[in-house]
Amino acid sequence: RKEVEQDPGPFNVPEGATVAFNCTYSNSASQSFFWYRQDCRKEPKLLMSVYSSGNEDGRFTAQLNRASQYISLLIRDSKLSDSATYLCVVFQTGANNLFFGTGTRLTVIP
Amino acid sequence: SAVISQKPSRDICQRGTSLTIQCQVDSQVTMMFWYRQQPGQSLTLIATANQGSEATYESGFVIDKFPISRPNLTFSTLTVSNMSPEDSSIYLCSVEDGSVYGYTFGSGTRLTVV
């Protein structure tokens, strides 16, 4: 079983739509959680860390459910510039390693 | 956030040769990480490089194939040795970035082996 699993998509949504991505992780000892954004032929860039209480940054909201080992990312009022691959990333302290999901590809359509 | 300069950005190499990739960070960091991202795939950790000690390699990666140097707290190199077409991939370095409570990546090296 993969350490981190997420729906690869693609998600094609119109501008202004709300879209949600889900991610599950297998190791309950995982300590830190992140959403990264990766544009085509570019390096991943940190979008936001995910906190237990959930957190919001503008149009982006991240949620963590430790009991279900589930992480989500909600994007409201989608913009064309949101088109990218969104990577769910989990850090395990014991392994001292980041584990990456395969990414969910989002295309926002005019 | 930390700024990482990674070079080269891309290269096309003959099989059997070696390529050394460099990452320079604008601040001192304890650990640097080297990843591989194969086409259409997510990132896989190759090794963790600590200054003053040997790198720690993940399962499936060995020092003879991917030797790493870490001469100081701001610099590291990864060499891809005796390359074959299967080594064609994007290679990325990364550091833990306390300023953003996350990890920052270099811009990547796109390697094609012919």
Coordinates of N, CA, C and O in Angstrom, one line a residue, chain A residues 22-110:
Chain A
N22 N -8.9 15.2 -2.2 CA -8.7 14.4 -1.0 C -7.4 13.6 -1.0 O -6.9 13.3 -2.1
C23 N -7.0 13.2 0.1 CA -5.7 12.4 0.3 C -5.8 11.6 1.5 O -6.4 12.0 2.5
T24 N -5.3 10.4 1.4 CA -5.2 9.5 2.6 C -3.8 9.1 2.8 O -3.0 9.0 1.9
Y25 N -3.4 8.9 4.1 CA -2.1 8.4 4.4 C -2.1 7.2 5.2 O -3.1 7.0 6.0
S26 N -1.1 6.3 5.1 CA -1.2 5.0 5.7 C -0.6 4.9 7.1 O -1.0 4.0 7.9
N27 N 0.3 5.8 7.4 CA 1.0 5.7 8.7 C 0.5 6.6 9.7 O 0.6 7.8 9.6
S28 N -0.1 6.1 10.8 CA -0.7 6.9 11.8 C 0.3 7.8 12.6 O -0.1 8.7 13.3
A29 N 1.6 7.4 12.5 CA 2.6 8.2 13.2 C 3.0 9.4 12.4 O 3.9 10.1 12.8
S30 N 2.4 9.6 11.2 CA 2.8 10.8 10.4 C 2.6 12.1 11.3 O 1.6 12.2 12.0
Q31 N 3.5 13.0 11.1 CA 3.5 14.2 12.0 C 3.1 15.5 11.3 O 2.4 16.3 12.0
S32 N 3.5 15.7 10.1 CA 3.3 17.0 9.5 C 2.7 16.7 8.1 O 3.0 15.7 7.4
F33 N 1.9 17.7 7.6 CA 1.1 17.5 6.4 C 1.2 18.8 5.6 O 1.1 19.9 6.2
F34 N 1.3 18.6 4.3 CA 1.4 19.8 3.4 C 0.6 19.5 2.1 O 0.5 18.4 1.7
W35 N 0.2 20.6 1.5 CA -0.2 20.6 0.1 C 0.8 21.4 -0.7 O 1.2 22.6 -0.3
Y36 N 1.4 20.8 -1.7 CA 2.3 21.5 -2.6 C 1.6 21.7 -4.0 O 0.7 20.9 -4.4
R37 N 2.0 22.7 -4.7 CA 1.5 22.9 -6.0 C 2.7 22.7 -7.0 O 3.8 23.2 -6.7
Q38 N 2.5 22.0 -8.1 CA 3.6 21.8 -9.1 C 3.0 22.2 -10.4 O 2.1 21.5 -11.0
D39 N 3.6 23.2 -11.0 CA 3.3 23.6 -12.4 C 4.1 22.7 -13.3 O 5.2 22.2 -13.0
C40 N 3.6 22.6 -14.6 CA 4.3 21.8 -15.6 C 5.7 22.2 -15.7 O 6.1 23.4 -15.9
R41 N 6.6 21.2 -15.6 CA 8.1 21.4 -15.8 C 8.7 22.4 -14.7 O 9.7 23.0 -15.0
K42 N 8.0 22.5 -13.6 CA 8.6 23.3 -12.5 C 8.7 22.4 -11.3 O 8.2 21.3 -11.2
E43 N 9.4 23.0 -10.3 CA 9.5 22.3 -9.0 C 8.3 22.5 -8.2 O 7.6 23.4 -8.3
P44 N 8.1 21.6 -7.2 CA 6.9 21.8 -6.3 C 7.1 23.0 -5.4 O 8.3 23.3 -5.0
K45 N 6.1 23.7 -5.2 CA 6.1 24.9 -4.3 C 5.1 24.7 -3.2 O 4.0 24.3 -3.5
L46 N 5.5 25.0 -2.0 CA 4.6 24.9 -0.8 C 3.4 25.8 -1.0 O 3.5 27.0 -1.2
L47 N 2.2 25.2 -1.0 CA 0.9 25.9 -1.0 C 0.5 26.3 0.4 O 0.3 27.4 0.7
M48 N 0.4 25.2 1.2 CA 0.1 25.5 2.6 C 0.4 24.2 3.5 O 0.3 23.1 3.0
S49 N 0.7 24.5 4.7 CA 0.8 23.4 5.7 C -0.6 23.1 6.2 O -1.5 23.9 6.1
V50 N -0.8 21.9 6.7 CA -2.1 21.5 7.2 C -2.0 21.3 8.7 O -1.3 20.4 9.1
Y51 N -2.9 22.0 9.4 CA -2.9 21.9 10.8 C -4.1 21.1 11.3 O -5.1 21.0 10.6
S52 N -4.0 20.6 12.5 CA -5.0 19.7 13.0 C -6.4 20.4 13.1 O -7.4 19.8 12.9
S53 N -6.3 21.7 13.4 CA -7.5 22.5 13.6 C -8.1 22.9 12.2 O -9.1 23.6 12.2
G54 N -7.4 22.6 11.2 CA -7.8 23.1 9.8 C -7.3 24.6 9.7 O -7.1 25.3 10.7
N55 N -7.0 24.9 8.5 CA -6.5 26.3 8.3 C -6.9 26.8 6.9 O -7.2 26.0 6.0
E56 N -7.0 28.1 6.8 CA -7.5 28.8 5.6 C -6.5 29.8 5.2 O -5.9 30.5 6.0
D57 N -6.3 29.9 3.9 CA -5.4 31.0 3.3 C -6.1 31.5 2.1 O -6.0 30.9 1.0
G58 N -6.8 32.6 2.3 CA -7.6 33.1 1.1 C -8.6 32.2 0.6 O -9.5 31.7 1.3
R59 N -8.5 31.8 -0.7 CA -9.5 30.9 -1.3 C -9.2 29.4 -1.0 O -10.0 28.5 -1.4
F60 N -8.1 29.1 -0.3 CA -7.7 27.8 0.0 C -8.0 27.4 1.5 O -7.6 28.1 2.4
T61 N -8.6 26.2 1.7 CA -8.8 25.7 3.0 C -8.3 24.2 3.1 O -8.7 23.4 2.2
A62 N -7.5 24.0 4.1 CA -7.0 22.6 4.3 C -7.6 22.1 5.6 O -7.7 22.8 6.6
Q63 N -7.9 20.8 5.5 CA -8.4 20.1 6.7 C -7.6 18.8 6.9 O -7.2 18.1 6.0
L64 N -7.5 18.4 8.2 CA -6.8 17.2 8.6 C -7.7 16.4 9.5 O -8.2 17.0 10.5
N65 N -7.9 15.1 9.2 CA -8.7 14.3 10.1 C -7.7 13.1 10.5 O -7.5 12.2 9.7
R66 N -7.1 13.2 11.7 CA -6.2 12.2 12.1 C -6.8 10.9 12.3 O -6.2 9.8 12.1
A67 N -8.0 10.9 12.8 CA -8.7 9.6 13.1 C -8.9 8.8 11.8 O -8.7 7.6 11.8
S68 N -9.2 9.5 10.7 CA -9.4 8.8 9.5 C -8.2 8.8 8.6 O -8.2 8.3 7.5
Q69 N -7.2 9.5 9.0 CA -5.9 9.6 8.2 C -6.2 10.2 6.9 O -5.9 9.6 5.8
Y70 N -6.8 11.3 6.9 CA -7.4 11.9 5.7 C -7.1 13.4 5.7 O -7.2 14.1 6.7
I71 N -6.7 13.9 4.5 CA -6.4 15.3 4.4 C -7.2 15.9 3.2 O -7.3 15.1 2.2
S72 N -7.6 17.1 3.2 CA -8.3 17.6 2.1 C -7.9 19.0 1.8 O -7.3 19.7 2.7
L73 N -8.1 19.4 0.6 CA -7.8 20.8 0.1 C -9.0 21.3 -0.6 O -9.5 20.6 -1.6
L74 N -9.6 22.5 -0.2 CA -10.7 23.1 -0.9 C -10.3 24.3 -1.5 O -9.6 25.2 -0.9
I75 N -10.6 24.5 -2.8 CA -10.3 25.7 -3.5 C -11.6 26.4 -3.9 O -12.4 25.8 -4.7
R76 N -11.8 27.6 -3.5 CA -13.0 28.3 -3.8 C -12.8 29.3 -4.9 O -11.6 29.8 -5.1
D77 N -13.8 29.6 -5.7 CA -13.7 30.7 -6.7 C -12.5 30.4 -7.6 O -11.6 31.3 -7.7
S78 N -12.4 29.3 -8.2 CA -11.2 28.8 -9.0 C -10.8 29.9 -10.0 O -11.7 30.4 -10.7
K79 N -9.5 30.1 -10.2 CA -9.0 31.0 -11.2 C -8.2 30.1 -12.2 O -7.8 29.0 -11.9
L80 N -8.1 30.7 -13.4 CA -7.3 30.0 -14.4 C -5.9 29.7 -13.9 O -5.3 28.7 -14.2
S81 N -5.4 30.6 -13.1 CA -4.0 30.4 -12.6 C -3.9 29.3 -11.6 O -2.8 28.9 -11.2
D82 N -5.0 28.7 -11.1 CA -5.0 27.6 -10.2 C -4.7 26.3 -10.9 O -4.4 25.3 -10.3
S83 N -4.7 26.3 -12.2 CA -4.4 25.1 -13.0 C -3.0 24.6 -12.7 O -2.0 25.4 -12.9
A84 N -2.9 23.4 -12.2 CA -1.6 22.8 -11.8 C -1.8 21.4 -11.2 O -3.0 21.0 -11.2
T85 N -0.8 20.8 -10.8 CA -0.9 19.5 -10.1 C -0.7 19.8 -8.6 O 0.2 20.5 -8.2
Y86 N -1.6 19.3 -7.8 CA -1.6 19.5 -6.4 C -1.1 18.2 -5.7 O -1.7 17.1 -5.8
L87 N 0.0 18.3 -4.9 CA 0.6 17.2 -4.3 C 0.3 17.2 -2.8 O 0.5 18.2 -2.1
C88 N -0.2 16.0 -2.3 CA -0.4 15.8 -0.9 C 0.9 15.2 -0.4 O 1.5 14.3 -0.9
V89 N 1.4 15.8 0.7 CA 2.8 15.5 1.2 C 2.7 15.2 2.7 O 2.1 16.1 3.4
V90 N 3.3 14.2 3.1 CA 3.2 13.8 4.6 C 4.7 13.6 5.1 O 5.5 12.9 4.4
F91 N 5.0 14.1 6.2 CA 6.3 13.9 6.8 C 6.2 12.9 8.0 O 5.3 13.1 8.9
Q92 N 7.0 11.9 8.0 CA 7.1 11.0 9.1 C 8.3 11.2 9.9 O 9.4 11.0 9.4
T93 N 8.2 11.5 11.1 CA 9.4 11.9 12.0 C 10.3 10.6 12.1 O 11.5 10.8 12.0
G94 N 9.7 9.5 12.3 CA 10.5 8.3 12.5 C 11.4 8.0 11.2 O 12.6 7.6 11.3
A95 N 10.8 8.1 10.1 CA 11.5 7.9 8.8 C 12.3 9.1 8.4 O 13.2 9.0 7.6
N96 N 12.0 10.2 9.1 CA 12.6 11.5 8.7 C 12.6 11.7 7.2 O 13.6 12.1 6.6
N97 N 11.4 11.6 6.7 CA 11.2 11.6 5.2 C 9.9 12.1 4.9 O 8.9 11.9 5.6
L98 N 9.9 12.8 3.7 CA 8.6 13.3 3.1 C 8.1 12.2 2.2 O 8.9 11.6 1.4
F99 N 6.8 12.0 2.3 CA 6.2 11.0 1.3 C 5.2 11.8 0.5 O 4.3 12.6 1.0
F100 N 5.2 11.6 -0.8 CA 4.4 12.4 -1.8 C 3.3 11.5 -2.4 O 3.6 10.4 -2.7
G101 N 2.2 12.1 -2.5 CA 1.2 11.5 -3.3 C 1.5 11.7 -4.8 O 2.4 12.5 -5.1
T102 N 0.8 11.0 -5.7 CA 1.1 11.1 -7.1 C 0.6 12.4 -7.7 O 0.9 12.7 -8.8
G103 N -0.2 13.2 -6.9 CA -0.7 14.4 -7.4 C -2.0 14.4 -8.0 O -2.4 13.4 -8.6
T104 N -2.8 15.5 -7.9 CA -4.1 15.6 -8.5 C -4.0 16.8 -9.5 O -3.6 17.9 -9.1
R105 N -4.3 16.5 -10.7 CA -4.2 17.5 -11.8 C -5.5 18.3 -11.9 O -6.6 17.7 -12.1
L106 N -5.4 19.6 -11.8 CA -6.5 20.5 -11.9 C -6.3 21.4 -13.1 O -5.3 22.0 -13.3
T107 N -7.4 21.5 -13.9 CA -7.4 22.4 -15.0 C -8.7 23.3 -14.9 O -9.8 22.7 -14.8
V108 N -8.5 24.6 -14.8 CA -9.6 25.5 -14.7 C -9.9 26.1 -16.0 O -9.0 26.6 -16.7
I109 N -11.1 26.0 -16.5 CA -11.5 26.3 -17.9 C -12.2 27.6 -17.9 O -13.0 27.9 -17.1
P110 N -11.9 28.5 -18.9 CA -12.5 29.8 -19.0 C -14.0 29.6 -19.2 O -14.5 28.7 -19.8

